[in-house]
Tab-separated table of C-alpha atoms in Angstrom:
chain	number	residue	atom	x	y	z
A	218	UNK	CA	19.818	13.915	3.856
A	219	UNK	CA	19.154	10.126	4.210
A	220	UNK	CA	15.600	8.677	4.403
A	221	UNK	CA	15.197	7.427	8.025
A	222	UNK	CA	13.855	4.002	6.280
A	223	UNK	CA	16.760	3.716	4.108
A	224	UNK	CA	19.558	1.240	5.008
A	225	UNK	CA	17.448	-0.007	8.016
A	226	UNK	CA	18.971	-2.208	10.774
A	227	UNK	CA	16.040	-4.364	10.543
A	228	UNK	CA	12.979	-4.665	8.230
A	229	UNK	CA	10.359	-1.966	8.541
A	230	UNK	CA	6.817	-3.404	9.177
A	231	UNK	CA	4.030	-1.687	7.173
A	232	UNK	CA	0.435	-2.258	6.347
A	233	UNK	CA	-1.555	-1.990	2.978
A	234	UNK	CA	-5.343	-1.437	2.509
A	235	UNK	CA	-7.161	-3.423	-0.318
A	236	UNK	CA	-10.112	-1.243	-0.917
A	237	UNK	CA	-12.485	-2.531	-3.318
A	238	UNK	CA	-15.673	-1.066	-4.916
A	239	UNK	CA	-17.445	-3.226	-7.242
A	240	UNK	CA	-14.841	-3.805	-10.214
A	241	UNK	CA	-12.466	-1.102	-8.910
A	242	UNK	CA	-9.797	-0.730	-6.230
A	243	UNK	CA	-8.545	2.412	-4.625
A	244	UNK	CA	-4.724	2.871	-5.202
A	245	UNK	CA	-2.356	5.879	-4.480
A	246	UNK	CA	0.310	7.321	-6.486
A	247	UNK	CA	3.498	7.596	-4.487
A	248	UNK	CA	4.730	11.076	-3.910
A	249	UNK	CA	7.977	10.201	-2.591
A	250	UNK	CA	10.817	7.586	-2.546
A	251	UNK	CA	11.079	4.730	-2.484
A	252	UNK	CA	9.046	4.002	-5.693
A	253	UNK	CA	7.936	7.678	-6.356
A	254	UNK	CA	5.640	7.939	-9.240
A	255	UNK	CA	4.331	4.251	-8.826
A	256	UNK	CA	0.810	3.314	-7.847
A	257	UNK	CA	0.391	0.968	-4.831
A	258	UNK	CA	-1.958	0.242	-1.982
A	259	UNK	CA	-2.609	2.983	0.395
A	260	UNK	CA	-0.752	2.393	3.643
A	261	UNK	CA	2.630	2.925	5.348
A	262	UNK	CA	4.746	2.088	8.393
A	263	UNK	CA	3.529	0.791	11.715
A	264	UNK	CA	4.493	3.172	14.498
A	265	UNK	CA	6.007	1.638	17.812
A	266	UNK	CA	3.089	1.129	20.064
A	267	UNK	CA	0.593	1.280	17.367
A	268	UNK	CA	-1.538	-1.682	16.440
A	269	UNK	CA	-1.551	-2.814	13.082
A	270	UNK	CA	-5.311	-1.977	12.608
A	271	UNK	CA	-4.887	1.554	14.010
A	272	UNK	CA	-1.827	2.028	11.860
A	273	UNK	CA	-3.792	1.007	8.622
A	274	UNK	CA	-6.788	3.129	9.471
A	275	UNK	CA	-4.449	6.205	10.182
A	276	UNK	CA	-2.240	5.628	7.077
A	277	UNK	CA	-5.425	5.270	4.796
A	278	UNK	CA	-6.937	8.507	6.274
A	279	UNK	CA	-3.688	10.401	5.904
A	280	UNK	CA	-3.032	9.196	2.296
A	281	UNK	CA	-6.722	9.186	0.875
A	282	UNK	CA	-9.112	11.205	3.094
A	283	UNK	CA	-11.146	7.968	3.757
A	284	UNK	CA	-12.209	6.165	6.887
A	285	UNK	CA	-11.949	2.520	6.623
A	286	UNK	CA	-12.704	-0.563	8.915
A	287	UNK	CA	-10.317	-3.472	8.431
A	288	UNK	CA	-11.916	-6.852	7.488
A	289	UNK	CA	-9.352	-9.478	7.112
A	290	UNK	CA	-5.728	-10.131	6.211
A	291	UNK	CA	-5.360	-11.093	2.519
A	292	UNK	CA	-1.516	-11.292	2.057
A	293	UNK	CA	2.086	-10.922	3.860
A	294	UNK	CA	4.382	-9.346	1.453
A	295	UNK	CA	8.050	-8.663	1.471
A	296	UNK	CA	9.827	-5.997	-0.530
A	297	UNK	CA	13.551	-5.667	-0.671
A	298	UNK	CA	15.001	-2.675	-2.702
A	299	UNK	CA	18.801	-3.167	-3.230
A	300	UNK	CA	21.099	-0.252	-4.225
A	301	UNK	CA	23.706	-0.542	-7.129
A	302	UNK	CA	25.967	-2.476	-4.803
A	303	UNK	CA	23.522	-5.056	-3.905
A	304	UNK	CA	22.981	-3.866	-0.520
A	305	UNK	CA	19.218	-3.619	0.977
A	306	UNK	CA	18.530	0.025	0.818
A	307	UNK	CA	14.920	-0.613	1.808
A	308	UNK	CA	13.530	-3.702	3.464
A	309	UNK	CA	9.676	-3.768	4.457
A	310	UNK	CA	7.561	-6.672	5.533
A	311	UNK	CA	3.994	-5.737	4.531
A	312	UNK	CA	0.716	-7.054	5.630
A	313	UNK	CA	-2.110	-6.315	3.309
A	314	UNK	CA	-5.818	-6.103	4.584
A	315	UNK	CA	-9.237	-6.097	2.923
A	316	UNK	CA	-10.820	-3.023	4.085
A	317	UNK	CA	-14.361	-1.286	3.789
A	318	UNK	CA	-14.867	2.466	3.533
A	319	UNK	CA	-17.158	3.837	6.136
A	320	UNK	CA	-16.686	7.569	5.593
A	321	UNK	CA	-14.951	10.200	3.591
A	322	UNK	CA	-14.152	11.071	-0.199
A	323	UNK	CA	-10.806	10.188	-1.960
A	324	UNK	CA	-8.456	13.008	-1.966
A	325	UNK	CA	-4.695	12.825	-2.116
A	326	UNK	CA	-2.695	13.653	1.219
A	327	UNK	CA	0.524	12.858	2.957
A	328	UNK	CA	2.885	11.228	0.682
A	329	UNK	CA	0.304	10.398	-2.039
A	330	UNK	CA	0.543	12.598	-5.204
A	331	UNK	CA	-2.643	11.050	-6.531
A	332	UNK	CA	-5.439	8.632	-5.479
A	333	UNK	CA	-8.189	7.099	-7.576
A	334	UNK	CA	-10.478	4.343	-8.237
A	335	UNK	CA	-9.026	2.116	-10.984
A	336	UNK	CA	-11.043	-0.404	-12.676
A	337	UNK	CA	-9.635	-4.044	-12.423
A	338	UNK	CA	-9.398	-4.372	-16.187
A	339	UNK	CA	-7.325	-1.118	-16.444
A	340	UNK	CA	-4.735	-1.977	-13.906
A	341	UNK	CA	-2.065	-3.181	-16.502
A	342	UNK	CA	-2.055	0.438	-17.692
A	343	UNK	CA	-0.647	1.692	-14.451
A	344	UNK	CA	2.767	1.560	-13.068
A	345	UNK	CA	2.289	-0.767	-10.099
A	346	UNK	CA	4.859	-1.423	-7.611
A	347	UNK	CA	6.341	-5.004	-8.086
A	348	UNK	CA	4.235	-7.644	-6.429
A	349	UNK	CA	1.098	-5.428	-6.131
A	350	UNK	CA	-1.121	-6.834	-8.942
A	351	UNK	CA	-1.078	-10.496	-7.594
A	352	UNK	CA	-2.269	-9.191	-4.093
A	353	UNK	CA	-5.023	-7.000	-5.835
A	354	UNK	CA	-6.058	-10.108	-7.820
A	355	UNK	CA	-6.148	-12.244	-4.906
A	356	UNK	CA	-8.205	-9.766	-3.020
A	357	UNK	CA	-10.682	-9.579	-6.065
A	358	UNK	CA	-11.058	-13.171	-5.867
A	359	UNK	CA	-11.416	-13.739	-2.292
A	360	UNK	CA	-14.112	-10.799	-2.182
A	361	UNK	CA	-16.093	-12.984	-4.698
A	362	UNK	CA	-16.074	-16.093	-2.641
A	363	UNK	CA	-16.196	-14.441	0.762
């Protein structure tokens, strides 16, 4: 069976949460394709009729067990994954927001196989999704000045 998000007629809109705690960030290990086994920001697709903020809070709760408030937009990011013929198999437009935890404790849920706080200096030892590290670094820089 084909994933409903593969070979989309239009890009899929998604949201991601940059959740910092001192010198660490909360990341999830993808439990499903695309990018199964890679580490990324908690988040996912926005459902029709759902606001960006509501989608982000829902996705974070489903994937990590944590309740967050959305603070501000950090980055707009596009991810296109092509098949072996060069055709766009996945196409996402992602909006990544700085968020703050208000309740809950981390636990892997939904399509995440693992969730953990990762120290900034250890990020290069994890298999991160393409483009994720620069967004994380931007969030750390902005959190120090903002």
